[in-house]
JSON list of C-alpha atoms in Angstrom, two decimals:
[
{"chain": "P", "resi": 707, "resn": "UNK", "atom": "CA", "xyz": [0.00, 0.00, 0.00]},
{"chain": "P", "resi": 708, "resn": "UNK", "atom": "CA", "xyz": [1.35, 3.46, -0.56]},
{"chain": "P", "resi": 709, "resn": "UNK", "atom": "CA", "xyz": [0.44, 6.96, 1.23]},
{"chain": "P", "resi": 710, "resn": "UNK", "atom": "CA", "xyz": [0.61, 9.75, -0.83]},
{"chain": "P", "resi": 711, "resn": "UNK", "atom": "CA", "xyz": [0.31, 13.29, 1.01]},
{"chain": "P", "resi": 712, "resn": "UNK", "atom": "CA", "xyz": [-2.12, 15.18, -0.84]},
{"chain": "P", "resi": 713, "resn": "UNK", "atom": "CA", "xyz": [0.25, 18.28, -0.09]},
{"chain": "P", "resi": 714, "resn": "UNK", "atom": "CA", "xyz": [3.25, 16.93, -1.76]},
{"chain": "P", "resi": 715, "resn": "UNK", "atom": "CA", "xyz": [1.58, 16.88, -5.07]},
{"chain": "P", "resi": 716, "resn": "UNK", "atom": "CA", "xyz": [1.50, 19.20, -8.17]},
{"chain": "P", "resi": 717, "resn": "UNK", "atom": "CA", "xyz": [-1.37, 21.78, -8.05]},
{"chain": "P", "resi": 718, "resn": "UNK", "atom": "CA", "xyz": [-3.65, 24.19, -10.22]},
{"chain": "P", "resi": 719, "resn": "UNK", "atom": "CA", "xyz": [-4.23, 27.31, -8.68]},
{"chain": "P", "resi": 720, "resn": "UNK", "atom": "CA", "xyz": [-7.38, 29.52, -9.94]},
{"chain": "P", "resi": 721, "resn": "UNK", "atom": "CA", "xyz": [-8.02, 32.81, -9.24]},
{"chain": "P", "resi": 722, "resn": "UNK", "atom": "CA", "xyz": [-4.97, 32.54, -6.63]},
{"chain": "P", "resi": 723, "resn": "UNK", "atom": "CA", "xyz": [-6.40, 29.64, -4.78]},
{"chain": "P", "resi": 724, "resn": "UNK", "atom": "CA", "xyz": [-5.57, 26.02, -5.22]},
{"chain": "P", "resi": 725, "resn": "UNK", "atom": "CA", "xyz": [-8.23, 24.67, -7.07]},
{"chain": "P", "resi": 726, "resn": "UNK", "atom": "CA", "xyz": [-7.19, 20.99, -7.74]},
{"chain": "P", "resi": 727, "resn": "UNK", "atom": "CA", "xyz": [-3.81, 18.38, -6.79]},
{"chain": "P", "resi": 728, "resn": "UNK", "atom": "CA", "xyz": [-2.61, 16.49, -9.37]},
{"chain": "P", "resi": 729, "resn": "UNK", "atom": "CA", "xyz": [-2.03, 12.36, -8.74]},
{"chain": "P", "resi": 730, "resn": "UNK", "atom": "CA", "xyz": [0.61, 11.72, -12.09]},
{"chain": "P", "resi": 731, "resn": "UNK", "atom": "CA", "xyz": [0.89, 7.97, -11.51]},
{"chain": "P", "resi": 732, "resn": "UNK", "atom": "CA", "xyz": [4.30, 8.55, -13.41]},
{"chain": "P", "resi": 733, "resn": "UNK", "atom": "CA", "xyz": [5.44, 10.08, -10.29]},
{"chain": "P", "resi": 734, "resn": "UNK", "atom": "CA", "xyz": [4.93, 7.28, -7.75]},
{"chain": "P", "resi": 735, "resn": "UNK", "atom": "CA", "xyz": [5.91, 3.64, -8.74]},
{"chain": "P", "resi": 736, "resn": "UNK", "atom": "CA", "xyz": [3.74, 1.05, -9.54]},
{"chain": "P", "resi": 737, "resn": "UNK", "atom": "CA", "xyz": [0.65, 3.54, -10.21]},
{"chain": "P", "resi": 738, "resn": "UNK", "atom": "CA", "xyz": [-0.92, 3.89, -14.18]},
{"chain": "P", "resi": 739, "resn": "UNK", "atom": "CA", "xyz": [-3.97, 5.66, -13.65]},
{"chain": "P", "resi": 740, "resn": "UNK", "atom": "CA", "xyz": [-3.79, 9.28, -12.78]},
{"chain": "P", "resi": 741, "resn": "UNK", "atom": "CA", "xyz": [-6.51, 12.05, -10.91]},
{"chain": "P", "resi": 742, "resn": "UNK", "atom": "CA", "xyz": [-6.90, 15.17, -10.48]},
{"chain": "P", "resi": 743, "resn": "UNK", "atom": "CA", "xyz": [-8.32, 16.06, -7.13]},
{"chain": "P", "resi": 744, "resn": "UNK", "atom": "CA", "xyz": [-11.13, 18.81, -7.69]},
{"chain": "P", "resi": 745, "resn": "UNK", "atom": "CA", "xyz": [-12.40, 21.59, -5.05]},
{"chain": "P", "resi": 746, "resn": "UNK", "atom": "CA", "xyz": [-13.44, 24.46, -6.24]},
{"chain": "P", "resi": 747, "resn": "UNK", "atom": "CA", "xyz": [-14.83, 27.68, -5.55]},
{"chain": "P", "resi": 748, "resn": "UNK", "atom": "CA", "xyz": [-18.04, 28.92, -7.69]},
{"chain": "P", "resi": 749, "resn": "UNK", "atom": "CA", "xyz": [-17.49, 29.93, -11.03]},
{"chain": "P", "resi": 750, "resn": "UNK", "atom": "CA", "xyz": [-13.98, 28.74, -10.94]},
{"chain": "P", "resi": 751, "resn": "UNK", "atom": "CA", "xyz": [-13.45, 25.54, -13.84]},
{"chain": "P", "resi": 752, "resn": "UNK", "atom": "CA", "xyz": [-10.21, 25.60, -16.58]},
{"chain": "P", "resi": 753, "resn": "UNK", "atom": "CA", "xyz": [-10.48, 26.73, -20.08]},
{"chain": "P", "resi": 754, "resn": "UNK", "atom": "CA", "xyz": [-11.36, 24.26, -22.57]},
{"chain": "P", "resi": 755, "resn": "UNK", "atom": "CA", "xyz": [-8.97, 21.55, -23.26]},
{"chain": "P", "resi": 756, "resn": "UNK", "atom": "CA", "xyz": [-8.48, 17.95, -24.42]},
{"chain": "P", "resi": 757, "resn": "UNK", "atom": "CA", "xyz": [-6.84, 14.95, -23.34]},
{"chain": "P", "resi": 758, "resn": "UNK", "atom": "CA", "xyz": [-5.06, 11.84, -25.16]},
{"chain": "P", "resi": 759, "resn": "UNK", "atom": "CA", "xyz": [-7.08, 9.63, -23.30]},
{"chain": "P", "resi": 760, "resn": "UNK", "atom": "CA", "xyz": [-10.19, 9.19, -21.60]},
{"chain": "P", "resi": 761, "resn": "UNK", "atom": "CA", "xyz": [-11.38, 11.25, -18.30]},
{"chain": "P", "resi": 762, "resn": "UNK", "atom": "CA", "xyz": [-13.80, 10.45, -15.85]},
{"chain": "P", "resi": 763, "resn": "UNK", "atom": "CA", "xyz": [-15.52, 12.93, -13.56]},
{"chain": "P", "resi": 764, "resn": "UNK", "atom": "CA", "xyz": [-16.64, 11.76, -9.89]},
{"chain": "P", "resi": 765, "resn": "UNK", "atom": "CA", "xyz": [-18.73, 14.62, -8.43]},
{"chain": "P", "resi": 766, "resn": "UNK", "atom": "CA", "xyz": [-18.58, 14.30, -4.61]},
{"chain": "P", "resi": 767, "resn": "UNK", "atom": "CA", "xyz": [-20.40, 17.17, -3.53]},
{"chain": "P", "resi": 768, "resn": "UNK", "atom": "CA", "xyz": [-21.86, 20.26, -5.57]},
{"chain": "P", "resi": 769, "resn": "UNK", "atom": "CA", "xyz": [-23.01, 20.98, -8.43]},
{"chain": "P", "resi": 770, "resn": "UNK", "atom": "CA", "xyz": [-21.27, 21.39, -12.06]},
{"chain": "P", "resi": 771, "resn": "UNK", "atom": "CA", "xyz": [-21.44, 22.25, -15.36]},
{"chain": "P", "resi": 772, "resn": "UNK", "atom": "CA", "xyz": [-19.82, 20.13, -17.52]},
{"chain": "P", "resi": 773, "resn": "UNK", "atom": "CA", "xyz": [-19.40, 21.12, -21.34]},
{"chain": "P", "resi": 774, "resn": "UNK", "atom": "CA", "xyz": [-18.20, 18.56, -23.82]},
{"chain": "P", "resi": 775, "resn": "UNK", "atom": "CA", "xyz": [-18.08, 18.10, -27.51]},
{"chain": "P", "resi": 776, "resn": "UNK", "atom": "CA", "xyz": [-21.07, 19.96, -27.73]},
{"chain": "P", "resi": 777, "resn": "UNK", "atom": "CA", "xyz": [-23.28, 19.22, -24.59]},
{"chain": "P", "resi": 778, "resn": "UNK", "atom": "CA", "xyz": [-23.88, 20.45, -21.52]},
{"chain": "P", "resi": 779, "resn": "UNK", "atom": "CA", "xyz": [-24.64, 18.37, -18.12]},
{"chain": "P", "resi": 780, "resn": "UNK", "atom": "CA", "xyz": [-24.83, 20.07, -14.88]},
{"chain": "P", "resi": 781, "resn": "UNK", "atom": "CA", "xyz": [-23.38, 17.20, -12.81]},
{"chain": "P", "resi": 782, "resn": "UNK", "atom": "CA", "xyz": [-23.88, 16.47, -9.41]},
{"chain": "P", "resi": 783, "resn": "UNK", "atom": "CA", "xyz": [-22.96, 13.33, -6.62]},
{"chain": "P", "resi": 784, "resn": "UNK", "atom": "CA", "xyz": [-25.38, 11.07, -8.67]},
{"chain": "P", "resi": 785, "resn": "UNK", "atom": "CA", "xyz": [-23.61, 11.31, -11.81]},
{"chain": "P", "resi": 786, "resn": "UNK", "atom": "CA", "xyz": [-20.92, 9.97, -13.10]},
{"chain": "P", "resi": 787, "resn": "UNK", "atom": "CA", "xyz": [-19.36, 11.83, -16.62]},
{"chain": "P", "resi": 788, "resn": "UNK", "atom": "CA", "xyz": [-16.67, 10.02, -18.96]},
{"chain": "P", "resi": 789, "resn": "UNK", "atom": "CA", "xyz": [-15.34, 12.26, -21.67]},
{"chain": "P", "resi": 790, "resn": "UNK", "atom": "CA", "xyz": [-13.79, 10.51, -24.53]},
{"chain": "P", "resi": 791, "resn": "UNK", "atom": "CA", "xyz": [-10.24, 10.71, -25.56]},
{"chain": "P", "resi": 792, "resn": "UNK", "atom": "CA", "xyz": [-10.20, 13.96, -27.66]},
{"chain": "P", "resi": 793, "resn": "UNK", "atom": "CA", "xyz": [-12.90, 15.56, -26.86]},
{"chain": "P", "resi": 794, "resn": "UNK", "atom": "CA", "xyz": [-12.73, 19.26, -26.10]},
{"chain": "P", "resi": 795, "resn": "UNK", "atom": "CA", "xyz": [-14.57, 19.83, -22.56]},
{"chain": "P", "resi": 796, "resn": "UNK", "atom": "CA", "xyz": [-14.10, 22.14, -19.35]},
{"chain": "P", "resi": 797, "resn": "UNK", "atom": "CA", "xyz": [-16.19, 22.70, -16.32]},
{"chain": "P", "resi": 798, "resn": "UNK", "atom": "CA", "xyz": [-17.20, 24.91, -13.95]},
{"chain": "P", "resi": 799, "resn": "UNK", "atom": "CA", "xyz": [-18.77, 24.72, -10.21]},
{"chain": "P", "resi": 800, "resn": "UNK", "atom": "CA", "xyz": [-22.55, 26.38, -10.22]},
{"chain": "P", "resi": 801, "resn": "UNK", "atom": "CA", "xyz": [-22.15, 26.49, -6.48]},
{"chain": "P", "resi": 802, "resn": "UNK", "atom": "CA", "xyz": [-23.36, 27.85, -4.55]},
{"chain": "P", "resi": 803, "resn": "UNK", "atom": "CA", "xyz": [-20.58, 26.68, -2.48]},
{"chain": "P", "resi": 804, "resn": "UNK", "atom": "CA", "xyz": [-17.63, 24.52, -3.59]},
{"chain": "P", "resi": 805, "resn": "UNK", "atom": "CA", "xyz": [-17.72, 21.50, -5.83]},
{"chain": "P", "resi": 806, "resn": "UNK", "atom": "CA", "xyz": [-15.32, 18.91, -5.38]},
{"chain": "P", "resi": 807, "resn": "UNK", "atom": "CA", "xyz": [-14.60, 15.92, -6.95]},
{"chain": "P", "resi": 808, "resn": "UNK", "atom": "CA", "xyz": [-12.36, 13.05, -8.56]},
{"chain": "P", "resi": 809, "resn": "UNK", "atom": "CA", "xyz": [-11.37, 13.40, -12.24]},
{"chain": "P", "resi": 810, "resn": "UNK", "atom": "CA", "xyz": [-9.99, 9.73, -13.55]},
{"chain": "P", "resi": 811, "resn": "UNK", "atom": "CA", "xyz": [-7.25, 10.22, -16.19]},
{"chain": "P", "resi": 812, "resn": "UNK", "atom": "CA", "xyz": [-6.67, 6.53, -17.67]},
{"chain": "P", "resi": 813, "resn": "UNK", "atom": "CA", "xyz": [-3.18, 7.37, -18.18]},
{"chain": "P", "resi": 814, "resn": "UNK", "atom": "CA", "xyz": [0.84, 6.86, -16.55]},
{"chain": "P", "resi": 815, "resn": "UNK", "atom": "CA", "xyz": [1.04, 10.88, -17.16]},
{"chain": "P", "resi": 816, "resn": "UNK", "atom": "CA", "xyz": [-1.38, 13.84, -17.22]},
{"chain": "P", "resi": 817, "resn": "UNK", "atom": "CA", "xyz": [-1.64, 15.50, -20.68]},
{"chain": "P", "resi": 818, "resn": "UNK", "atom": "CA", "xyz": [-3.88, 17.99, -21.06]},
{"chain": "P", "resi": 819, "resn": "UNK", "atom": "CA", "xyz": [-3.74, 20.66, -24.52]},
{"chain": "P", "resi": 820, "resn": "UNK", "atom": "CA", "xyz": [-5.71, 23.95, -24.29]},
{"chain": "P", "resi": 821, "resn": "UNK", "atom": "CA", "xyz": [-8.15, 24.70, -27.17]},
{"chain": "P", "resi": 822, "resn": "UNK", "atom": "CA", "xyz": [-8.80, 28.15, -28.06]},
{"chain": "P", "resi": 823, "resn": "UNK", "atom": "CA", "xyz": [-12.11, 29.19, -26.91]},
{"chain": "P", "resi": 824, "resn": "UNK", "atom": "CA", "xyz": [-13.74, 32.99, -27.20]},
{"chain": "P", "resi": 825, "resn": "UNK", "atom": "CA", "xyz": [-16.14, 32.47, -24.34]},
{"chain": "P", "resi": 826, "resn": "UNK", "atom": "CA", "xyz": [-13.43, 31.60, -21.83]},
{"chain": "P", "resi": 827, "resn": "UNK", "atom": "CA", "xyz": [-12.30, 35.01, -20.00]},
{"chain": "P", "resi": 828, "resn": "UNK", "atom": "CA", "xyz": [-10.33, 33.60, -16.55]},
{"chain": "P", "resi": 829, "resn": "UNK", "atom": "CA", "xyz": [-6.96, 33.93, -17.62]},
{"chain": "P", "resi": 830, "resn": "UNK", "atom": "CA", "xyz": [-5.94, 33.18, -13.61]},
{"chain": "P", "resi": 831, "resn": "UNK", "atom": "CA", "xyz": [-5.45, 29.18, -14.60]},
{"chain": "P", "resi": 832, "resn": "UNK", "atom": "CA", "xyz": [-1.56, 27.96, -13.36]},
{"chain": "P", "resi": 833, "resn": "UNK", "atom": "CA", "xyz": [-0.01, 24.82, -12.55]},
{"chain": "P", "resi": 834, "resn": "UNK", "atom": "CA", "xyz": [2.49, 24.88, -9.76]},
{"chain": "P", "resi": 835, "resn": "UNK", "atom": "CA", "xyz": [4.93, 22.00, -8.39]},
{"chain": "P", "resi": 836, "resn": "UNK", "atom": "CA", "xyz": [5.71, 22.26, -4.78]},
{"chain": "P", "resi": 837, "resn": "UNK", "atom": "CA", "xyz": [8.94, 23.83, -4.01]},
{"chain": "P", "resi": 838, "resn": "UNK", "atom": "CA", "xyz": [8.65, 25.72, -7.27]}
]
């Protein structure tokens, strides 16, 4: 069994808070399936983007919206979402209150490729390793 401090992991900060830790299974031996651990404020979500591979959203509490390849599900603890490999998608808590959850990435290493979208305006998304 392995312990992995939640606080030793990569993060994404939004709107100067951390918004989500990231689980790269390449980073800890004998893992191949990687998560992002999700709690965010409302309103808060990344731009658009795609991954290589598969992703599967866990809502554990709240409520969001979740855009991909052209729908729209507002997602809550009942649902579970799987987003294709490819498919352009973001998301964003409704609140109110935070939404956290679980996102699956069936991959060894995170890879995630912005798409250019007009109706995204938070430029405040970063990625931060600890110590850096």
């Amino acid at each position: 069994m392995q312990i992995i401090a939640k606080n030793s992991l990569p993060t994404v900060q939004i709107n100067g808070e951390v918004a989500a830790h990231i689980l790269n299974a390449s980073d800890h031996p004998g893992l191949s399936v990687s998560a992002f651990i999700v709690d965010v404020a409302t309103d808060a979500g990344p731009p658009r983007h795609t991954h290589p591979y598969e992703e599967i959203f866990v809502v554990v509490e709240g409520t969001v919206r979740l855009e991909a390849g052209g729908d729209t599900v507002d997602a809550t603890p009942d649902d579970i979402c799987v987003v294709p490999a490819g498919m352009p998608h973001k998301f964003a808590n409704l609140g109110p209150g935070r939404a956290r959850m679980v996102n699956i990435h069936a991959a060894k290493d995170v890879v995630t490729e912005f798409v250019p979208d007009e109706s995204d305006t938070n430029e405040s998304y970063a990625y931060n390793r600890p110590g850096s």
